[in-house]
Short mmCIF file of C-alpha atoms and ligand atoms in Angstrom, two decimals:
data_model
loop_
_atom_site.label_atom_id
_atom_site.label_comp_id
_atom_site.label_asym_id
_atom_site.label_seq_id
_atom_site.Cartn_x
_atom_site.Cartn_y
_atom_site.Cartn_z
CA UNK A 10 100.33 36.10 102.20
CA UNK A 11 102.99 38.54 103.38
CA UNK A 12 102.41 41.75 105.27
CA UNK A 13 102.97 43.50 101.94
CA UNK A 14 99.92 41.98 100.34
CA UNK A 15 97.61 41.98 103.36
CA UNK A 16 94.58 44.12 102.62
CA UNK A 17 94.38 47.03 105.02
CA UNK A 18 90.83 47.41 106.31
CA UNK A 19 91.48 50.91 107.61
CA UNK A 20 90.00 53.95 105.89
CA UNK A 21 90.12 57.68 106.71
CA UNK A 22 90.75 58.88 110.23
CA UNK A 23 92.08 56.30 112.67
CA UNK A 24 92.92 56.29 116.38
CA UNK A 25 96.36 55.94 117.90
CA UNK A 26 95.42 52.43 119.05
CA UNK A 27 94.39 51.48 115.53
CA UNK A 28 97.74 52.78 114.29
CA UNK A 29 99.61 50.72 116.89
CA UNK A 30 97.76 47.56 115.85
CA UNK A 31 98.22 48.24 112.13
CA UNK A 32 101.94 48.84 112.63
CA UNK A 33 102.21 45.59 114.61
CA UNK A 34 100.23 43.74 111.91
CA UNK A 35 102.58 45.23 109.31
CA UNK A 36 99.87 46.90 107.25
CA UNK A 37 101.18 50.36 108.12
CA UNK A 38 104.92 50.80 107.97
CA UNK A 39 105.42 54.53 107.88
CA UNK A 40 103.79 57.65 109.32
CA UNK A 41 104.26 60.98 107.59
CA UNK A 42 104.48 63.53 110.39
CA UNK A 43 103.61 66.81 108.71
CA UNK A 44 103.63 70.51 109.51
CA UNK A 45 102.11 72.96 107.01
CA UNK A 46 104.79 75.48 105.96
CA UNK A 47 104.18 79.16 105.32
CA UNK A 48 103.03 78.41 101.76
CA UNK A 49 100.61 75.75 103.03
CA UNK A 50 102.66 72.80 101.77
CA UNK A 51 103.01 69.72 103.93
CA UNK A 52 106.56 69.40 105.17
CA UNK A 53 107.79 66.61 107.38
CA UNK A 54 109.39 63.24 107.63
CA UNK A 55 108.46 59.68 106.90
CA UNK A 56 108.78 58.21 110.38
CA UNK A 57 109.20 54.45 110.77
CA UNK A 58 105.95 53.29 112.37
CA UNK A 59 107.40 51.06 115.09
CA UNK A 60 110.01 53.57 116.21
CA UNK A 61 107.42 56.35 116.28
CA UNK A 62 104.99 54.32 118.40
CA UNK A 63 107.77 53.46 120.85
CA UNK A 64 108.89 57.06 121.03
CA UNK A 65 105.45 58.45 121.87
CA UNK A 66 104.57 55.58 124.22
CA UNK A 67 107.82 56.08 126.14
CA UNK A 68 107.67 59.88 125.94
CA UNK A 69 105.00 62.48 126.61
CA UNK A 70 102.56 61.02 124.09
CA UNK A 71 102.73 63.93 121.67
CA UNK A 72 106.35 64.66 120.72
CA UNK A 73 106.96 62.83 117.46
CA UNK A 74 110.20 64.48 116.43
CA UNK A 75 112.07 67.62 115.54
CA UNK A 76 112.54 69.58 112.32
CA UNK A 77 114.60 72.52 111.14
CA UNK A 78 112.85 75.81 111.84
CA UNK A 79 113.46 76.97 108.26
CA UNK A 80 110.27 75.08 107.34
CA UNK A 81 108.59 78.26 108.56
CA UNK A 82 111.12 80.59 106.92
CA UNK A 83 111.70 79.39 103.38
CA UNK A 84 110.26 80.09 99.95
CA UNK A 85 108.95 78.01 97.04
CA UNK A 86 112.52 76.87 96.27
CA UNK A 87 113.16 75.95 99.93
CA UNK A 88 115.84 78.62 100.16
CA UNK A 89 116.51 79.47 103.82
CA UNK A 90 115.39 83.08 104.15
CA UNK A 91 116.93 85.64 106.46
CA UNK A 92 115.48 88.40 108.57
CA UNK A 93 112.98 86.48 110.67
CA UNK A 94 112.80 86.72 114.47
CA UNK A 95 111.84 83.05 114.63
CA UNK A 96 114.98 81.77 112.98
CA UNK A 97 117.79 82.67 110.60
CA UNK A 98 121.52 82.28 110.18
CA UNK A 99 121.83 84.26 113.44
CA UNK A 100 120.86 81.08 115.29
CA UNK A 101 121.85 78.55 112.63
CA UNK A 102 118.22 77.59 111.88
CA UNK A 103 117.59 75.71 115.12
CA UNK A 104 115.26 72.74 115.55
CA UNK A 105 111.58 73.07 116.42
CA UNK A 106 109.73 70.40 118.34
CA UNK A 107 107.06 68.60 116.33
CA UNK A 108 104.00 67.63 118.38
CA UNK A 109 101.26 65.31 117.17
CA UNK A 110 97.67 66.42 116.82
CA UNK A 111 96.40 62.83 117.19
CA UNK A 112 92.76 63.34 116.14
CA UNK A 113 94.09 64.20 112.65
CA UNK A 114 95.75 60.80 112.18
CA UNK A 115 94.61 59.10 108.97
CA UNK A 116 95.57 56.41 106.52
CA UNK A 117 96.14 57.14 102.84
CA UNK A 118 94.95 54.03 101.02
CA UNK A 119 96.20 55.51 97.71
CA UNK A 120 99.70 55.33 99.23
CA UNK A 121 99.74 51.82 100.72
CA UNK A 122 101.34 51.29 104.14
CA UNK A 123 101.34 55.01 104.89
CA UNK A 124 99.58 57.04 107.55
CA UNK A 125 99.62 60.83 107.85
CA UNK A 126 99.54 62.88 111.02
CA UNK A 127 99.17 66.66 111.20
CA UNK A 128 101.48 68.16 113.77
CA UNK A 129 102.24 71.51 115.38
CA UNK A 130 105.61 73.21 115.59
CA UNK A 131 106.60 74.13 119.15
CA UNK A 132 109.53 75.94 120.76
CA UNK A 133 112.00 74.52 123.26
CA UNK A 134 109.49 75.04 126.11
CA UNK A 135 106.84 73.15 124.17
CA UNK A 136 104.86 76.35 123.54
CA UNK A 137 103.20 76.69 120.11
CA UNK A 138 105.09 78.78 117.58
CA UNK A 139 102.81 81.73 117.00
CA UNK A 140 103.72 82.26 113.35
CA UNK A 141 102.95 78.65 112.37
CA UNK A 142 99.87 78.63 110.09
CA UNK A 143 97.82 76.21 112.22
CA UNK A 144 98.49 78.31 115.31
CA UNK A 145 97.54 81.57 113.56
CA UNK A 146 94.25 79.96 112.59
CA UNK A 147 93.71 78.57 116.09
CA UNK A 148 94.03 82.10 117.55
CA UNK A 149 91.41 83.49 115.19
CA UNK A 150 89.04 80.60 115.90
CA UNK A 151 89.41 81.36 119.62
CA UNK A 152 88.56 85.01 119.01
CA UNK A 153 85.42 84.21 117.05
CA UNK A 154 84.33 81.67 119.67
CA UNK A 155 84.77 84.31 122.37
CA UNK A 156 82.27 86.37 120.41
CA UNK A 157 79.91 83.37 120.51
CA UNK A 158 80.20 82.09 116.94
CA UNK A 159 81.30 78.80 115.45
CA UNK A 160 82.35 79.05 111.79
CA UNK A 161 81.98 76.29 109.21
CA UNK A 162 83.79 76.35 105.91
CA UNK A 163 83.98 74.48 102.63
CA UNK A 164 86.72 75.05 100.05
CA UNK A 165 86.32 75.33 96.31
CA UNK A 166 89.64 74.64 94.64
CA UNK A 167 90.78 75.05 91.05
CA UNK A 168 93.88 73.70 89.34
CA UNK A 169 95.15 72.98 85.84
CA UNK A 170 96.29 69.58 84.63
CA UNK A 171 99.15 69.39 82.16
CA UNK A 172 100.49 66.61 80.02
CA UNK A 173 104.05 67.69 79.35
CA UNK A 174 103.83 71.43 78.85
CA UNK A 175 100.34 71.36 77.30
CA UNK A 176 97.02 71.48 79.20
CA UNK A 177 95.50 67.98 79.25
CA UNK A 178 92.40 69.33 77.49
CA UNK A 179 93.05 72.01 74.89
CA UNK A 180 89.77 73.95 75.07
CA UNK A 181 87.38 75.47 77.57
CA UNK A 182 85.34 72.42 78.58
CA UNK A 183 83.45 74.05 81.46
CA UNK A 184 80.77 71.70 82.89
CA UNK A 185 81.60 69.03 80.26
CA UNK A 186 81.05 65.46 81.39
CA UNK A 187 82.50 63.72 78.36
CA UNK A 188 86.01 63.60 79.74
CA UNK A 189 88.81 62.25 77.57
CA UNK A 190 89.89 58.87 79.03
CA UNK A 191 93.07 60.13 80.71
CA UNK A 192 91.17 62.87 82.52
CA UNK A 193 88.35 60.47 83.42
CA UNK A 194 90.86 57.97 84.83
CA UNK A 195 92.57 60.64 86.90
CA UNK A 196 89.30 61.99 88.33
CA UNK A 197 88.06 58.45 89.03
CA UNK A 198 91.26 57.73 90.95
CA UNK A 199 90.87 60.91 92.97
CA UNK A 200 87.17 60.16 93.60
CA UNK A 201 88.23 56.87 95.23
CA UNK A 202 91.31 58.17 97.01
CA UNK A 203 89.89 61.21 98.81
CA UNK A 204 87.01 59.57 100.74
CA UNK A 205 89.35 56.69 101.58
CA UNK A 206 91.71 59.27 103.08
CA UNK A 207 88.84 60.69 105.16
CA UNK A 208 88.03 63.61 102.86
CA UNK A 209 84.46 64.08 101.74
CA UNK A 210 84.06 65.75 98.33
CA UNK A 211 80.95 67.57 97.18
CA UNK A 212 81.68 67.60 93.44
CA UNK A 213 84.30 67.52 90.70
CA UNK A 214 83.75 69.65 87.66
CA UNK A 215 85.58 70.68 84.52
CA UNK A 216 86.34 74.43 84.72
CA UNK A 217 86.48 77.23 82.20
CA UNK A 218 90.12 77.15 81.09
CA UNK A 219 91.94 74.44 79.12
CA UNK A 220 92.80 71.54 81.44
CA UNK A 221 91.24 73.26 84.46
CA UNK A 222 89.29 71.35 87.12
CA UNK A 223 87.30 72.46 90.14
CA UNK A 224 86.75 70.45 93.30
CA UNK A 225 84.25 71.52 95.96
CA UNK A 226 84.06 70.26 99.52
CA UNK A 227 81.08 70.24 101.90
CA UNK A 228 81.16 72.50 104.93
CA UNK A 229 82.89 71.29 108.08
CA UNK A 230 84.89 72.57 111.02
CA UNK A 231 87.57 75.07 110.01
CA UNK A 232 90.78 73.34 111.13
CA UNK A 233 89.50 70.02 109.77
CA UNK A 234 88.73 71.62 106.39
CA UNK A 235 92.21 73.17 106.20
CA UNK A 236 93.97 69.94 107.20
CA UNK A 237 91.88 68.04 104.65
CA UNK A 238 92.75 70.60 101.99
CA UNK A 239 96.47 70.03 102.47
CA UNK A 240 95.98 66.26 102.10
CA UNK A 241 93.77 66.79 99.04
CA UNK A 242 96.42 68.95 97.37
CA UNK A 243 99.11 66.42 98.19
CA UNK A 244 96.92 63.65 96.71
CA UNK A 245 96.16 65.66 93.54
CA UNK A 246 99.86 66.22 92.88
CA UNK A 247 100.79 62.64 93.74
CA UNK A 248 98.06 61.00 91.63
CA UNK A 249 98.66 63.39 88.73
CA UNK A 250 102.28 62.22 88.63
CA UNK A 251 101.15 58.60 88.76
CA UNK A 252 99.03 59.30 85.68
CA UNK A 253 101.97 60.97 83.92
CA UNK A 254 100.44 64.43 84.45
CA UNK A 255 101.31 67.60 86.34
CA UNK A 256 98.84 69.55 88.46
CA UNK A 257 99.47 73.29 88.78
CA UNK A 258 97.86 75.33 91.53
CA UNK A 259 99.35 78.60 90.28
CA UNK A 260 96.83 81.43 90.60
CA UNK A 261 97.69 82.61 87.07
CA UNK A 262 99.13 79.52 85.38
CA UNK A 263 99.38 81.30 82.02
CA UNK A 264 98.53 84.81 80.88
CA UNK A 265 94.77 85.32 81.00
CA UNK A 266 93.91 82.17 82.99
CA UNK A 267 92.88 82.36 86.65
CA UNK A 268 92.63 79.61 89.26
CA UNK A 269 91.04 80.46 92.58
CA UNK A 270 90.65 79.03 96.05
CA UNK A 271 87.21 80.17 97.13
CA UNK A 272 86.22 79.98 100.77
CA UNK A 273 82.57 79.24 101.53
CA UNK A 274 81.93 80.34 105.09
CA UNK A 275 78.98 80.47 107.46
CA UNK A 276 78.59 81.26 111.17
CA UNK A 277 76.65 79.17 113.64
CA UNK A 278 75.42 79.49 117.22
CA UNK A 279 74.31 76.31 119.01
CA UNK A 280 74.15 74.61 115.60
CA UNK A 281 71.74 77.33 114.38
CA UNK A 282 72.81 79.02 111.12
CA UNK A 283 73.34 82.73 111.64
CA UNK A 284 73.49 83.47 107.91
CA UNK A 285 70.26 81.65 106.96
CA UNK A 286 68.37 83.58 104.28
CA UNK A 287 65.33 82.43 102.27
CA UNK A 288 67.28 83.07 99.04
CA UNK A 289 70.70 84.45 98.07
CA UNK A 290 68.92 87.56 96.80
CA UNK A 291 67.25 88.35 100.15
CA UNK A 292 68.49 90.96 102.66
CA UNK A 293 71.52 89.50 104.54
CA UNK A 294 71.00 88.74 108.24
CA UNK A 295 72.50 91.21 110.70
CA UNK A 296 75.32 88.78 111.51
CA UNK A 297 76.08 88.37 107.83
CA UNK A 298 75.95 92.14 107.35
CA UNK A 299 78.54 92.81 110.06
CA UNK A 300 80.68 89.97 108.65
CA UNK A 301 80.66 91.50 105.17
CA UNK A 302 81.36 94.93 106.69
CA UNK A 303 84.39 93.46 108.51
CA UNK A 304 85.70 91.76 105.37
CA UNK A 305 85.39 94.85 103.19
CA UNK A 306 87.14 96.99 105.80
CA UNK A 307 90.01 94.61 106.60
CA UNK A 308 90.75 92.56 103.48
CA UNK A 309 92.73 95.33 101.72
CA UNK A 310 95.13 95.23 104.70
CA UNK A 311 95.48 91.46 104.76
CA UNK A 312 96.18 90.66 101.13
CA UNK A 313 99.58 88.92 101.53
CA UNK A 314 97.65 86.17 103.33
CA UNK A 315 95.30 85.69 100.36
CA UNK A 316 97.92 86.17 97.65
CA UNK A 317 101.46 85.52 98.90
CA UNK A 318 103.47 85.68 95.71
CA UNK A 319 103.84 87.96 92.73
CA UNK A 320 102.09 85.57 90.34
CA UNK A 321 98.89 85.61 92.42
CA UNK A 322 98.30 89.31 91.58
CA UNK A 323 98.25 88.54 87.86
CA UNK A 324 94.99 86.69 88.56
CA UNK A 325 93.38 90.00 89.57
CA UNK A 326 94.53 91.63 86.34
CA UNK A 327 92.07 89.77 84.10
CA UNK A 328 88.67 91.50 83.76
CA UNK A 329 85.62 89.25 83.47
CA UNK A 330 87.65 86.19 84.41
CA UNK A 331 85.39 85.42 87.42
CA UNK A 332 88.33 86.34 89.68
CA UNK A 333 87.60 89.58 91.56
CA UNK A 334 89.26 92.92 90.87
CA UNK A 335 87.92 94.92 93.82
CA UNK A 336 86.84 94.39 97.43
CA UNK A 337 83.22 94.27 96.37
CA UNK A 338 80.27 92.24 97.58
CA UNK A 339 77.04 91.27 95.89
CA UNK A 340 74.02 88.99 96.04
CA UNK A 341 74.86 85.88 94.01
CA UNK A 342 77.21 88.01 91.90
CA UNK A 343 80.27 86.10 90.64
CA UNK A 344 82.14 89.26 89.67
CA UNK A 345 82.47 90.24 93.33
CA UNK A 346 85.13 89.41 95.89
CA UNK A 347 82.41 88.34 98.31
CA UNK A 348 79.39 86.60 96.88
CA UNK A 349 76.34 85.88 99.03
CA UNK A 350 75.25 82.40 97.99
CA UNK A 351 72.90 79.57 98.94
CA UNK A 352 69.74 79.65 101.02
CA UNK A 353 68.56 78.30 104.37
CA UNK A 354 71.27 76.24 106.04
CA UNK A 355 73.48 76.56 102.95
CA UNK A 356 73.46 80.39 103.09
CA UNK A 357 77.06 81.48 103.07
CA UNK A 358 79.64 83.99 102.04
CA UNK A 359 81.74 82.81 99.15
CA UNK A 360 85.01 84.68 99.65
CA UNK A 361 86.56 84.57 96.17
CA UNK A 362 89.74 86.48 96.88
CA UNK A 363 92.42 83.82 97.35
CA UNK A 364 94.39 82.45 94.44
CA UNK A 365 94.55 78.67 93.99
CA UNK A 366 98.03 78.49 95.51
CA UNK A 367 97.13 80.26 98.76
CA UNK A 368 97.79 78.77 102.17
CA UNK A 369 94.33 77.64 103.38
CA UNK A 370 95.12 78.21 107.08
CA UNK A 371 96.08 81.82 106.38
CA UNK A 372 93.11 82.50 104.10
CA UNK A 373 90.75 81.14 106.75
CA UNK A 374 92.54 82.99 109.57
CA UNK A 375 92.51 86.32 107.69
CA UNK A 376 88.82 85.91 106.80
CA UNK A 377 87.85 85.02 110.37
CA UNK A 378 89.90 87.91 111.79
CA UNK A 379 88.14 90.36 109.48
CA UNK A 380 84.71 88.91 110.30
CA UNK A 381 85.37 88.96 114.07
CA UNK A 382 86.27 92.64 113.79
CA UNK A 383 83.10 93.35 111.83
CA UNK A 384 80.98 91.59 114.47
CA UNK A 385 82.80 93.13 117.40
CA UNK A 386 82.48 96.66 116.04
CA UNK A 387 79.05 96.04 114.49
CA UNK A 388 80.35 97.40 111.19
CA UNK A 389 77.69 98.55 108.76
CA UNK A 390 76.91 96.65 105.60
CA UNK A 391 78.07 98.71 102.61
CA UNK A 392 75.77 98.93 99.58
CA UNK A 393 76.11 95.90 97.34
CA UNK A 394 77.41 95.88 93.82
CA UNK A 395 74.25 95.64 91.70
CA UNK A 396 75.73 95.14 88.27
CA UNK A 397 79.03 94.40 86.57
CA UNK A 398 81.58 94.33 89.39
CA UNK A 399 84.41 94.83 86.91
CA UNK A 400 83.19 98.31 86.03
CA UNK A 401 81.65 99.34 89.38
CA UNK A 402 84.18 101.79 90.81
CA UNK A 403 82.55 102.29 94.23
CA UNK A 404 84.72 99.54 95.72
CA UNK A 405 88.47 99.77 96.32
CA UNK A 406 90.48 97.91 93.67
CA UNK A 407 92.51 94.95 94.90
CA UNK A 408 96.24 95.75 95.04
CA UNK A 409 97.97 95.60 91.68
CA UNK A 410 100.93 93.70 93.06
CA UNK A 411 102.54 92.23 96.14
CA UNK A 412 104.43 95.47 96.92
CA UNK A 413 101.20 97.43 97.18
CA UNK A 414 99.66 94.65 99.26
CA UNK A 415 102.67 94.56 101.57
CA UNK A 416 102.54 98.30 102.25
CA UNK A 417 98.99 98.08 103.57
CA UNK A 418 99.78 94.90 105.52
CA UNK A 419 102.98 96.02 107.17
CA UNK A 420 102.57 99.75 107.68
CA UNK A 421 98.86 100.05 108.47
CA UNK A 422 97.51 99.21 111.93
CA UNK A 423 94.72 96.87 110.81
CA UNK A 424 96.78 93.72 110.25
CA UNK A 425 98.71 94.32 113.47
CA UNK A 426 95.54 94.84 115.48
CA UNK A 427 93.92 91.70 114.08
CA UNK A 428 96.85 89.30 113.88
CA UNK A 429 99.54 90.68 116.19
CA UNK A 430 102.94 92.16 115.42
CA UNK A 431 104.76 88.80 115.32
CA UNK A 432 102.57 87.47 112.52
CA UNK A 433 102.71 90.71 110.53
CA UNK A 434 106.51 90.92 110.85
CA UNK A 435 106.96 87.29 109.80
CA UNK A 436 104.65 87.24 106.78
CA UNK A 437 105.61 90.80 105.85
CA UNK A 438 109.23 89.69 105.72
CA UNK A 439 108.32 86.64 103.61
CA UNK A 440 106.51 88.93 101.15
CA UNK A 441 109.43 91.36 101.04
CA UNK A 442 111.90 88.57 100.23
CA UNK A 443 109.59 87.32 97.48
CA UNK A 444 109.33 90.80 95.98
CA UNK A 445 113.12 91.28 96.06
CA UNK A 446 113.67 87.87 94.47
CA UNK A 447 111.21 88.53 91.63
CA UNK A 448 112.48 92.07 91.17
CA UNK A 449 115.93 90.73 90.27
CA UNK A 450 114.58 88.15 87.85
CA UNK A 451 114.90 88.90 84.12
CA UNK A 452 111.86 87.29 82.49
CA UNK A 453 111.30 85.61 79.13
CA UNK A 454 108.85 88.36 78.26
CA UNK A 455 111.50 91.07 78.73
CA UNK A 456 113.97 89.10 76.63
CA UNK A 457 111.43 88.43 73.88
CA UNK A 458 110.37 92.07 73.66
CA UNK A 459 113.64 93.85 74.28
CA UNK A 460 116.54 91.74 73.00
CA UNK A 461 116.31 93.11 69.47
CA UNK A 462 114.47 96.35 70.25
N1 LIG B 41 88.68 80.91 88.01
C1 LIG B 41 87.97 81.89 88.82
C2 LIG B 41 88.88 82.41 89.93
O1 LIG B 41 90.06 82.50 89.74
C3 LIG B 41 86.68 81.34 89.41
C4 LIG B 41 85.70 80.66 88.49
C5 LIG B 41 84.45 80.22 89.26
O2 LIG B 41 83.54 81.04 89.42
O3 LIG B 41 84.41 79.10 89.77
O4 LIG B 41 88.46 82.76 90.99
MG1 MG B 42 85.38 77.45 89.69
#
């Protein structure tokens, strides 16, 4: 038996010592050292295992490499964008240090011989780069902890599977369990791969648009849930390709279809649930009330973190799609942006604002920042939406597009107060570049309607 065919006994999270032994045994050859970029994608290198181990053993134990700073200043096409303080042509897109966050080290049994390590981008002094998504989230976690709360979150993610340019299933098969074989095979593969990669799943389900799936995750620590989400998304895309399929996480993959990334969130003190209600239709606890108050006040100013590109706003343009259209809240009401759900220890806020493509670190950070403000200022709980949220006009509509969202984000004081000027300038600039890019683009729809008009 060669090292290539040796079974690897490792599953999920592993220690640095286990990595060293596996690399020496030859069962792990390569470590993907990854940094989430501003869109939440994993960017990094495939580091040769032996060289990496030597480097960290001989070095400071955490520096695993360097990478071009444009990882934090580029768009979906990986075009290097200008106008950022962090980096640009003015400094030739310098290197950032890449430091390991060792407790995140895991194996990916669906990609044999590979391990994956989440890392943080640091400057030349080794200080964290404040506009890096993990660091933005870390700051907001610190703030909430200072107020005495520990959040737990669980994601609910939707995506659409395509075979060629057609959805894999051609009808709404919401809650169906009779999957066609190709879909069943893909889900089965994912059901094996995710726990083996250290990611617990609550449920898979067919969703309400052709080819759409939903995956829900149990609640866990916030950074862990976001790191896991990035690995999950990477695995979905990878396994889809292995099955000859394409997975799209666009928020509005085609006109009229919406895919969301819902955030289920609860607050805890000494492992005691601070949102616990006897039923989702009961009166919210005081802590939950202030949290909702904070979200309703701040979310309109933080929208580029929930919906970073122009496509994401098309998701809010579809009434009765189950995607929200206003900053509303309600008791177990799926038309609202914030739905109170669950009971007892599962009582939670389901924050339904983010589109499927959103960066999980930024969605979590924005939500926590808004909640911390609500708790700090003891903001009052507004009246709930009691009926059809799509026609209730007591709540502010979500912005129609990224330009409107950017105005509130960049020129109001709320985002600056909650996130700091550096973060607002960086993500405001990213949004502006995206708007300018899309603004120039002549679309198929314009050509179809106007060529012969
Ligand atoms: N697809 C809807 C959205 O974009 C959510 C459907 C659901 O309630 O799970 O948010
Ligand atoms: Mg769903």
